[in-house]
Amino acid sequence: MKLTKHTHNPIAEIERAFDGFFNLTPVFHQLEEVYKTGDQVRFSQDENSLGVQIDLPGVGRDDLDLSTDTDQREVYIKAKRKVKAYDGEKEQTYNRSFSVGREFDLNKIDFSYVNGVLEVDVPRRKKEEYIKTYTV
């Protein structure tokens, strides 16, 4: 499992803005795609954190690449697995990302992978940590 951080890229930011305009819910998939890949994504949050569970059956721990972009507030998940096809085996890839608000601390993100389920836990920051007050 690899964890990397990305740096700010203005071109990618523009492309993401256009992608976001045309695809308003990138984390949710077409029903046909869920049936084809077998993946499911579940979100939950409380006053302390945001939790995401992603079903990745057949994915080995070494076939997971996890990364965050703290400037863009994005979490990226890439995985690959072997699946049986009518003509043998083929490799299937999985690429998903989701955005988190500034009230969540990507520097303290926690990933765990047990029995084909990836769990992502992003702790919530205190308001004082991201809201700045000024005096004139």
mmCIF file of C-alpha atoms in Angstrom:
data_model
loop_
_atom_site.group_PDB
_atom_site.id
_atom_site.type_symbol
_atom_site.label_atom_id
_atom_site.label_comp_id
_atom_site.label_asym_id
_atom_site.label_seq_id
_atom_site.Cartn_x
_atom_site.Cartn_y
_atom_site.Cartn_z
ATOM 1 C CA MET A 1 0.000 0.000 0.000
ATOM 2 C CA LYS A 2 1.500 3.348 -1.042
ATOM 3 C CA LEU A 3 0.501 6.738 0.352
ATOM 4 C CA THR A 4 1.654 9.821 -1.533
ATOM 5 C CA LYS A 5 0.809 13.503 -1.445
ATOM 6 C CA HIS A 6 0.327 15.591 -4.582
ATOM 7 C CA THR A 7 1.340 19.172 -5.136
ATOM 8 C CA HIS A 8 -0.782 21.974 -6.543
ATOM 9 C CA ASN A 9 -1.204 21.917 -10.341
ATOM 10 C CA PRO A 10 -3.229 24.808 -11.880
ATOM 11 C CA ILE A 11 -3.865 22.951 -15.169
ATOM 12 C CA ALA A 12 -5.313 19.974 -13.295
ATOM 13 C CA GLU A 13 -7.460 22.387 -11.287
ATOM 14 C CA ILE A 14 -8.984 23.819 -14.487
ATOM 15 C CA GLU A 15 -9.568 20.329 -15.907
ATOM 16 C CA ARG A 16 -11.184 19.240 -12.622
ATOM 17 C CA ALA A 17 -13.478 22.288 -12.747
ATOM 18 C CA PHE A 18 -14.674 21.300 -16.229
ATOM 19 C CA ASP A 19 -15.029 17.652 -15.225
ATOM 20 C CA GLY A 20 -17.000 18.686 -12.153
ATOM 21 C CA PHE A 21 -19.287 20.827 -14.286
ATOM 22 C CA PHE A 22 -20.188 17.959 -16.611
ATOM 23 C CA ASN A 23 -20.099 15.169 -14.020
ATOM 24 C CA LEU A 24 -21.759 16.458 -10.871
ATOM 25 C CA THR A 25 -21.431 13.210 -8.900
ATOM 26 C CA PRO A 26 -18.137 11.563 -9.888
ATOM 27 C CA VAL A 27 -17.968 9.279 -6.865
ATOM 28 C CA PHE A 28 -21.283 7.583 -7.640
ATOM 29 C CA HIS A 29 -21.339 5.267 -10.617
ATOM 30 C CA GLN A 30 -23.853 4.076 -13.140
ATOM 31 C CA LEU A 31 -25.726 1.048 -11.827
ATOM 32 C CA GLU A 32 -24.400 -1.041 -14.738
ATOM 33 C CA GLU A 33 -20.813 -0.239 -13.691
ATOM 34 C CA VAL A 34 -21.483 -1.350 -10.101
ATOM 35 C CA TYR A 35 -22.809 -4.685 -11.363
ATOM 36 C CA LYS A 36 -19.833 -5.108 -13.707
ATOM 37 C CA THR A 37 -17.067 -4.321 -11.183
ATOM 38 C CA GLY A 38 -18.791 -5.411 -7.965
ATOM 39 C CA ASP A 39 -17.644 -2.321 -6.076
ATOM 40 C CA GLN A 40 -19.727 -0.432 -3.586
ATOM 41 C CA VAL A 41 -18.990 2.810 -1.787
ATOM 42 C CA ARG A 42 -20.552 3.797 1.544
ATOM 43 C CA PHE A 43 -20.131 7.176 3.240
ATOM 44 C CA SER A 44 -20.845 8.037 6.860
ATOM 45 C CA GLN A 45 -19.961 10.958 9.074
ATOM 46 C CA ASP A 46 -20.372 12.099 12.615
ATOM 47 C CA GLU A 47 -19.129 15.018 14.700
ATOM 48 C CA ASN A 48 -15.583 13.550 14.785
ATOM 49 C CA SER A 49 -14.854 12.166 11.313
ATOM 50 C CA LEU A 50 -15.851 11.162 7.794
ATOM 51 C CA GLY A 51 -15.833 7.440 7.077
ATOM 52 C CA VAL A 52 -15.761 5.776 3.666
ATOM 53 C CA GLN A 53 -15.994 2.037 3.045
ATOM 54 C CA ILE A 54 -15.205 0.675 -0.393
ATOM 55 C CA ASP A 55 -15.698 -2.965 -1.356
ATOM 56 C CA LEU A 56 -12.720 -4.176 -3.403
ATOM 57 C CA PRO A 57 -13.150 -7.949 -3.711
ATOM 58 C CA GLY A 58 -10.140 -9.749 -5.136
ATOM 59 C CA VAL A 59 -7.717 -6.841 -4.653
ATOM 60 C CA GLY A 60 -4.471 -7.640 -2.863
ATOM 61 C CA ARG A 61 -2.913 -5.207 -0.397
ATOM 62 C CA ASP A 62 0.056 -4.686 -2.754
ATOM 63 C CA ASP A 63 -2.288 -3.781 -5.622
ATOM 64 C CA LEU A 64 -3.669 -0.709 -3.810
ATOM 65 C CA ASP A 65 -2.333 2.806 -4.426
ATOM 66 C CA LEU A 66 -3.700 5.477 -2.105
ATOM 67 C CA SER A 67 -2.894 9.170 -2.341
ATOM 68 C CA THR A 68 -4.138 12.550 -1.169
ATOM 69 C CA ASP A 69 -3.937 16.041 -2.588
ATOM 70 C CA THR A 70 -4.152 18.421 0.356
ATOM 71 C CA ASP A 71 -4.366 21.528 -1.882
ATOM 72 C CA GLN A 72 -7.336 20.185 -3.838
ATOM 73 C CA ARG A 73 -8.802 18.313 -0.812
ATOM 74 C CA GLU A 74 -8.949 15.049 -2.832
ATOM 75 C CA VAL A 75 -8.433 11.393 -1.930
ATOM 76 C CA TYR A 76 -7.426 9.049 -4.776
ATOM 77 C CA ILE A 77 -7.796 5.278 -4.772
ATOM 78 C CA LYS A 78 -6.365 3.032 -7.476
ATOM 79 C CA ALA A 79 -6.483 -0.752 -7.436
ATOM 80 C CA LYS A 80 -6.135 -3.700 -9.776
ATOM 81 C CA ARG A 81 -7.239 -7.307 -9.648
ATOM 82 C CA LYS A 82 -7.325 -10.399 -11.841
ATOM 83 C CA VAL A 83 -10.746 -11.573 -12.958
ATOM 84 C CA LYS A 84 -11.814 -14.606 -14.960
ATOM 85 C CA ALA A 85 -12.934 -13.930 -18.497
ATOM 86 C CA TYR A 86 -14.301 -16.265 -21.165
ATOM 87 C CA ASP A 87 -10.840 -16.348 -22.782
ATOM 88 C CA GLY A 88 -8.757 -16.709 -19.601
ATOM 89 C CA GLU A 89 -7.826 -14.076 -17.045
ATOM 90 C CA LYS A 90 -7.700 -10.329 -17.461
ATOM 91 C CA GLU A 91 -6.642 -7.460 -15.239
ATOM 92 C CA GLN A 92 -9.337 -5.080 -14.081
ATOM 93 C CA THR A 93 -8.485 -1.617 -12.757
ATOM 94 C CA TYR A 94 -10.333 0.527 -10.266
ATOM 95 C CA ASN A 95 -9.922 4.320 -10.062
ATOM 96 C CA ARG A 96 -11.998 6.413 -7.700
ATOM 97 C CA SER A 97 -11.600 9.753 -6.002
ATOM 98 C CA PHE A 98 -13.631 11.862 -3.647
ATOM 99 C CA SER A 99 -13.359 15.364 -2.252
ATOM 100 C CA VAL A 100 -13.538 16.405 1.377
ATOM 101 C CA GLY A 101 -14.332 19.801 2.826
ATOM 102 C CA ARG A 102 -11.804 21.945 4.614
ATOM 103 C CA GLU A 103 -13.260 20.911 7.959
ATOM 104 C CA PHE A 104 -11.533 17.520 7.517
ATOM 105 C CA ASP A 105 -7.814 16.988 8.156
ATOM 106 C CA LEU A 106 -6.195 15.105 5.251
ATOM 107 C CA ASN A 107 -2.854 15.128 7.089
ATOM 108 C CA LYS A 108 -4.321 12.706 9.646
ATOM 109 C CA ILE A 109 -6.190 10.434 7.221
ATOM 110 C CA ASP A 110 -6.202 6.736 8.112
ATOM 111 C CA PHE A 111 -6.558 3.797 5.694
ATOM 112 C CA SER A 112 -7.190 0.168 6.629
ATOM 113 C CA TYR A 113 -7.785 -2.801 4.343
ATOM 114 C CA VAL A 114 -9.302 -5.984 5.773
ATOM 115 C CA ASN A 115 -11.113 -8.819 3.947
ATOM 116 C CA GLY A 116 -11.552 -6.901 0.684
ATOM 117 C CA VAL A 117 -12.962 -3.750 2.302
ATOM 118 C CA LEU A 118 -10.976 -0.510 2.256
ATOM 119 C CA GLU A 119 -11.891 1.794 5.127
ATOM 120 C CA VAL A 120 -10.920 5.456 5.007
ATOM 121 C CA ASP A 121 -11.230 7.616 8.118
ATOM 122 C CA VAL A 122 -10.715 11.370 7.831
ATOM 123 C CA PRO A 123 -10.849 13.168 11.188
ATOM 124 C CA ARG A 124 -12.716 16.435 11.507
ATOM 125 C CA ARG A 125 -10.702 19.533 12.449
ATOM 126 C CA LYS A 126 -11.779 22.064 15.038
ATOM 127 C CA LYS A 127 -13.197 25.233 13.509
ATOM 128 C CA GLU A 128 -10.414 27.282 15.079
ATOM 129 C CA GLU A 129 -7.900 25.375 12.942
ATOM 130 C CA TYR A 130 -9.297 26.459 9.565
ATOM 131 C CA ILE A 131 -11.241 29.668 10.209
ATOM 132 C CA LYS A 132 -9.011 32.696 10.515
ATOM 133 C CA THR A 133 -10.087 35.824 12.344
ATOM 134 C CA TYR A 134 -8.519 39.225 11.763
ATOM 135 C CA THR A 135 -8.517 42.511 13.587
ATOM 136 C CA VAL A 136 -8.159 45.829 11.845
#
